[in-house]
Amino acid sequence: EIVGVNWSPPFEGPVCLPEEVVEEYYDAYAVFERLMDKNLPLLERNDDSTEFGEMLRKYAEEHTWEHRLDPGEVLIFNNRRMLHGRNGFKLLNNNNSNIRKGRHLVGCYTNMEDTLSRYRVLMRGKEGVDVREVLNVGNGTTIIP
């Protein structure tokens, strides 16, 4: 039973496997990668695997949500419950020609309990909001009244 996966290709170290399983590892890695990224090319294999590759792409498309953030917009998610990443991009000027300009992207991490506590403090006293109904992380209990 798989209970969790931490996957971050840019931070992978060298593969330390017995030589006899290296090829099998990379085959499985390529399949997993295509389940996660609909933009990767189909697998190149000797057998007739176009149908298999299309199935992987379809799975990735069905389980991918994309949203372009507008200036000032924030995306908040549970880092342990969602695979996430960013796509490349091109900035265009008014003439639709490529320009070199950077983007400003800020990321941060916060402790779930601290975040819920702050939310409860901010919501306390607001009409129609009962902060006791906000469930705790883990066992789903509520705060003591």
PDB file of C-alpha atoms in Angstrom:
ATOM      1  CA  GLU A   1       0.000   0.000   0.000  1.00  0.00           C
ATOM      2  CA  ILE A   2       1.383   3.381  -1.009  1.00  0.00           C
ATOM      3  CA  VAL A   3       0.692   6.031   1.630  1.00  0.00           C
ATOM      4  CA  GLY A   4       2.666   8.899   0.139  1.00  0.00           C
ATOM      5  CA  VAL A   5       4.995   9.996  -2.627  1.00  0.00           C
ATOM      6  CA  ASN A   6       7.544  12.786  -2.543  1.00  0.00           C
ATOM      7  CA  TRP A   7       8.554  13.561  -6.110  1.00  0.00           C
ATOM      8  CA  SER A   8      10.731  16.463  -7.173  1.00  0.00           C
ATOM      9  CA  PRO A   9      12.880  15.753 -10.251  1.00  0.00           C
ATOM     10  CA  PRO A  10      15.023  18.915  -9.947  1.00  0.00           C
ATOM     11  CA  PHE A  11      16.221  17.767  -6.520  1.00  0.00           C
ATOM     12  CA  GLU A  12      16.930  14.114  -7.260  1.00  0.00           C
ATOM     13  CA  GLY A  13      20.352  12.750  -6.516  1.00  0.00           C
ATOM     14  CA  PRO A  14      22.177  10.002  -8.362  1.00  0.00           C
ATOM     15  CA  VAL A  15      20.367   6.696  -8.741  1.00  0.00           C
ATOM     16  CA  CYS A  16      21.879   4.079  -6.437  1.00  0.00           C
ATOM     17  CA  LEU A  17      20.454   0.812  -7.729  1.00  0.00           C
ATOM     18  CA  PRO A  18      21.844  -2.576  -8.670  1.00  0.00           C
ATOM     19  CA  GLU A  19      22.734  -2.595 -12.360  1.00  0.00           C
ATOM     20  CA  GLU A  20      20.204  -5.322 -13.176  1.00  0.00           C
ATOM     21  CA  VAL A  21      17.213  -3.112 -12.213  1.00  0.00           C
ATOM     22  CA  VAL A  22      18.336   0.248 -13.628  1.00  0.00           C
ATOM     23  CA  GLU A  23      16.542  -0.159 -16.970  1.00  0.00           C
ATOM     24  CA  GLU A  24      13.338  -1.315 -15.258  1.00  0.00           C
ATOM     25  CA  TYR A  25      13.583   1.661 -12.884  1.00  0.00           C
ATOM     26  CA  TYR A  26      13.874   4.165 -15.722  1.00  0.00           C
ATOM     27  CA  ASP A  27      10.974   2.535 -17.596  1.00  0.00           C
ATOM     28  CA  ALA A  28       8.771   2.852 -14.505  1.00  0.00           C
ATOM     29  CA  TYR A  29      10.021   6.401 -13.923  1.00  0.00           C
ATOM     30  CA  ALA A  30       9.063   7.408 -17.479  1.00  0.00           C
ATOM     31  CA  VAL A  31       5.563   5.967 -17.039  1.00  0.00           C
ATOM     32  CA  PHE A  32       5.067   7.717 -13.686  1.00  0.00           C
ATOM     33  CA  GLU A  33       6.357  10.997 -15.115  1.00  0.00           C
ATOM     34  CA  ARG A  34       3.833  10.815 -17.957  1.00  0.00           C
ATOM     35  CA  LEU A  35       0.997  10.163 -15.516  1.00  0.00           C
ATOM     36  CA  MET A  36       1.905  13.511 -13.941  1.00  0.00           C
ATOM     37  CA  ASP A  37       2.715  15.660 -17.001  1.00  0.00           C
ATOM     38  CA  LYS A  38       0.429  15.741 -20.042  1.00  0.00           C
ATOM     39  CA  ASN A  39       2.957  17.789 -22.024  1.00  0.00           C
ATOM     40  CA  LEU A  40       5.671  15.134 -22.218  1.00  0.00           C
ATOM     41  CA  PRO A  41       6.156  13.273 -25.513  1.00  0.00           C
ATOM     42  CA  LEU A  42       4.817   9.755 -25.864  1.00  0.00           C
ATOM     43  CA  LEU A  43       7.145   6.988 -24.754  1.00  0.00           C
ATOM     44  CA  GLU A  44       9.449   5.686 -27.461  1.00  0.00           C
ATOM     45  CA  ARG A  45       9.498   1.910 -27.275  1.00  0.00           C
ATOM     46  CA  ASN A  46      10.111  -0.925 -29.686  1.00  0.00           C
ATOM     47  CA  ASP A  47       6.676  -2.444 -29.141  1.00  0.00           C
ATOM     48  CA  ASP A  48       3.340  -0.953 -30.204  1.00  0.00           C
ATOM     49  CA  SER A  49       2.840   1.372 -27.240  1.00  0.00           C
ATOM     50  CA  THR A  50       0.985   4.321 -28.803  1.00  0.00           C
ATOM     51  CA  GLU A  51      -2.252   3.242 -27.133  1.00  0.00           C
ATOM     52  CA  PHE A  52      -0.488   2.945 -23.769  1.00  0.00           C
ATOM     53  CA  GLY A  53       1.112   6.372 -24.199  1.00  0.00           C
ATOM     54  CA  GLU A  54      -2.234   7.918 -25.091  1.00  0.00           C
ATOM     55  CA  MET A  55      -3.763   6.324 -21.986  1.00  0.00           C
ATOM     56  CA  LEU A  56      -1.044   7.928 -19.842  1.00  0.00           C
ATOM     57  CA  ARG A  57      -1.596  11.313 -21.485  1.00  0.00           C
ATOM     58  CA  LYS A  58      -5.378  11.054 -21.038  1.00  0.00           C
ATOM     59  CA  TYR A  59      -4.923  10.246 -17.352  1.00  0.00           C
ATOM     60  CA  ALA A  60      -2.633  13.258 -16.904  1.00  0.00           C
ATOM     61  CA  GLU A  61      -5.082  15.539 -18.735  1.00  0.00           C
ATOM     62  CA  GLU A  62      -8.034  14.350 -16.632  1.00  0.00           C
ATOM     63  CA  HIS A  63      -6.142  14.913 -13.376  1.00  0.00           C
ATOM     64  CA  THR A  64      -4.522  18.255 -14.176  1.00  0.00           C
ATOM     65  CA  TRP A  65      -5.917  21.625 -13.179  1.00  0.00           C
ATOM     66  CA  GLU A  66      -4.305  24.703 -14.674  1.00  0.00           C
ATOM     67  CA  HIS A  67      -4.895  28.290 -13.672  1.00  0.00           C
ATOM     68  CA  ARG A  68      -3.025  31.434 -14.620  1.00  0.00           C
ATOM     69  CA  LEU A  69      -2.776  33.722 -11.624  1.00  0.00           C
ATOM     70  CA  ASP A  70      -3.691  37.357 -12.107  1.00  0.00           C
ATOM     71  CA  PRO A  71      -1.567  40.064 -10.448  1.00  0.00           C
ATOM     72  CA  GLY A  72      -2.291  40.064  -6.717  1.00  0.00           C
ATOM     73  CA  GLU A  73      -3.945  36.642  -6.804  1.00  0.00           C
ATOM     74  CA  VAL A  74      -2.811  33.974  -4.317  1.00  0.00           C
ATOM     75  CA  LEU A  75      -2.985  30.196  -4.510  1.00  0.00           C
ATOM     76  CA  ILE A  76      -2.966  28.289  -1.222  1.00  0.00           C
ATOM     77  CA  PHE A  77      -2.859  24.507  -1.016  1.00  0.00           C
ATOM     78  CA  ASN A  78      -1.774  21.652   1.219  1.00  0.00           C
ATOM     79  CA  ASN A  79       1.712  20.751   0.014  1.00  0.00           C
ATOM     80  CA  ARG A  80       1.283  17.124   1.168  1.00  0.00           C
ATOM     81  CA  ARG A  81      -2.003  16.557  -0.646  1.00  0.00           C
ATOM     82  CA  MET A  82      -1.424  18.023  -4.078  1.00  0.00           C
ATOM     83  CA  LEU A  83       1.209  17.525  -6.736  1.00  0.00           C
ATOM     84  CA  HIS A  84       2.002  20.981  -8.020  1.00  0.00           C
ATOM     85  CA  GLY A  85       4.313  22.786 -10.368  1.00  0.00           C
ATOM     86  CA  ARG A  86       4.621  25.637 -12.812  1.00  0.00           C
ATOM     87  CA  ASN A  87       4.664  25.847 -16.588  1.00  0.00           C
ATOM     88  CA  GLY A  88       7.046  27.856 -18.700  1.00  0.00           C
ATOM     89  CA  PHE A  89       5.747  31.045 -20.224  1.00  0.00           C
ATOM     90  CA  LYS A  90       6.423  33.807 -22.741  1.00  0.00           C
ATOM     91  CA  LEU A  91       5.701  37.438 -22.074  1.00  0.00           C
ATOM     92  CA  LEU A  92       4.487  39.435 -25.053  1.00  0.00           C
ATOM     93  CA  ASN A  93       4.478  43.184 -25.580  1.00  0.00           C
ATOM     94  CA  ASN A  94       1.673  45.063 -27.354  1.00  0.00           C
ATOM     95  CA  ASN A  95       3.074  44.056 -30.760  1.00  0.00           C
ATOM     96  CA  ASN A  96       2.897  40.355 -29.797  1.00  0.00           C
ATOM     97  CA  SER A  97       6.656  39.993 -30.065  1.00  0.00           C
ATOM     98  CA  ASN A  98       8.712  38.279 -27.406  1.00  0.00           C
ATOM     99  CA  ILE A  99      10.259  40.539 -24.812  1.00  0.00           C
ATOM    100  CA  ARG A 100      12.658  39.677 -22.057  1.00  0.00           C
ATOM    101  CA  LYS A 101      11.046  40.366 -18.758  1.00  0.00           C
ATOM    102  CA  GLY A 102      11.061  38.395 -15.556  1.00  0.00           C
ATOM    103  CA  ARG A 103       8.156  37.344 -13.448  1.00  0.00           C
ATOM    104  CA  HIS A 104       7.917  37.866  -9.753  1.00  0.00           C
ATOM    105  CA  LEU A 105       6.876  34.694  -7.968  1.00  0.00           C
ATOM    106  CA  VAL A 106       6.907  34.349  -4.216  1.00  0.00           C
ATOM    107  CA  GLY A 107       6.432  31.046  -2.448  1.00  0.00           C
ATOM    108  CA  CYS A 108       6.298  30.248   1.225  1.00  0.00           C
ATOM    109  CA  TYR A 109       5.462  27.442   3.600  1.00  0.00           C
ATOM    110  CA  THR A 110       3.383  27.669   6.730  1.00  0.00           C
ATOM    111  CA  ASN A 111       2.482  25.237   9.475  1.00  0.00           C
ATOM    112  CA  MET A 112      -1.122  24.045   9.114  1.00  0.00           C
ATOM    113  CA  GLU A 113      -1.960  24.455  12.803  1.00  0.00           C
ATOM    114  CA  ASP A 114      -0.595  28.014  12.882  1.00  0.00           C
ATOM    115  CA  THR A 115      -2.595  28.885   9.782  1.00  0.00           C
ATOM    116  CA  LEU A 116      -5.842  27.468  11.192  1.00  0.00           C
ATOM    117  CA  SER A 117      -5.266  29.261  14.487  1.00  0.00           C
ATOM    118  CA  ARG A 118      -4.769  32.593  12.712  1.00  0.00           C
ATOM    119  CA  TYR A 119      -7.867  31.970  10.590  1.00  0.00           C
ATOM    120  CA  ARG A 120      -9.933  31.300  13.705  1.00  0.00           C
ATOM    121  CA  VAL A 121      -8.673  34.503  15.350  1.00  0.00           C
ATOM    122  CA  LEU A 122      -9.516  36.560  12.251  1.00  0.00           C
ATOM    123  CA  MET A 123     -12.973  34.965  11.943  1.00  0.00           C
ATOM    124  CA  ARG A 124     -13.844  35.254  15.637  1.00  0.00           C
ATOM    125  CA  GLY A 125     -16.804  37.542  16.116  1.00  0.00           C
ATOM    126  CA  LYS A 126     -17.792  37.701  12.450  1.00  0.00           C
ATOM    127  CA  GLU A 127     -21.503  37.314  11.996  1.00  0.00           C
ATOM    128  CA  GLY A 128     -22.550  33.816  10.955  1.00  0.00           C
ATOM    129  CA  VAL A 129     -19.109  32.283  11.572  1.00  0.00           C
ATOM    130  CA  ASP A 130     -18.577  29.716  14.309  1.00  0.00           C
ATOM    131  CA  VAL A 131     -14.845  29.006  14.502  1.00  0.00           C
ATOM    132  CA  ARG A 132     -15.585  25.865  16.529  1.00  0.00           C
ATOM    133  CA  GLU A 133     -16.785  24.296  13.264  1.00  0.00           C
ATOM    134  CA  VAL A 134     -13.311  24.560  11.680  1.00  0.00           C
ATOM    135  CA  LEU A 135     -11.896  21.039  11.988  1.00  0.00           C
ATOM    136  CA  ASN A 136      -8.401  20.377  13.278  1.00  0.00           C
ATOM    137  CA  VAL A 137      -5.839  18.738  11.033  1.00  0.00           C
ATOM    138  CA  GLY A 138      -5.278  15.035  11.564  1.00  0.00           C
ATOM    139  CA  ASN A 139      -8.135  13.597  13.583  1.00  0.00           C
ATOM    140  CA  GLY A 140     -10.751  16.145  12.472  1.00  0.00           C
ATOM    141  CA  THR A 141     -11.742  17.200  15.981  1.00  0.00           C
ATOM    142  CA  THR A 142     -12.967  20.687  16.757  1.00  0.00           C
ATOM    143  CA  ILE A 143     -11.525  23.169  19.200  1.00  0.00           C
ATOM    144  CA  ILE A 144     -12.714  23.160  22.788  1.00  0.00           C
ATOM    145  CA  PRO A 145     -15.395  25.847  23.280  1.00  0.00           C
TER     146      PRO A 145
END
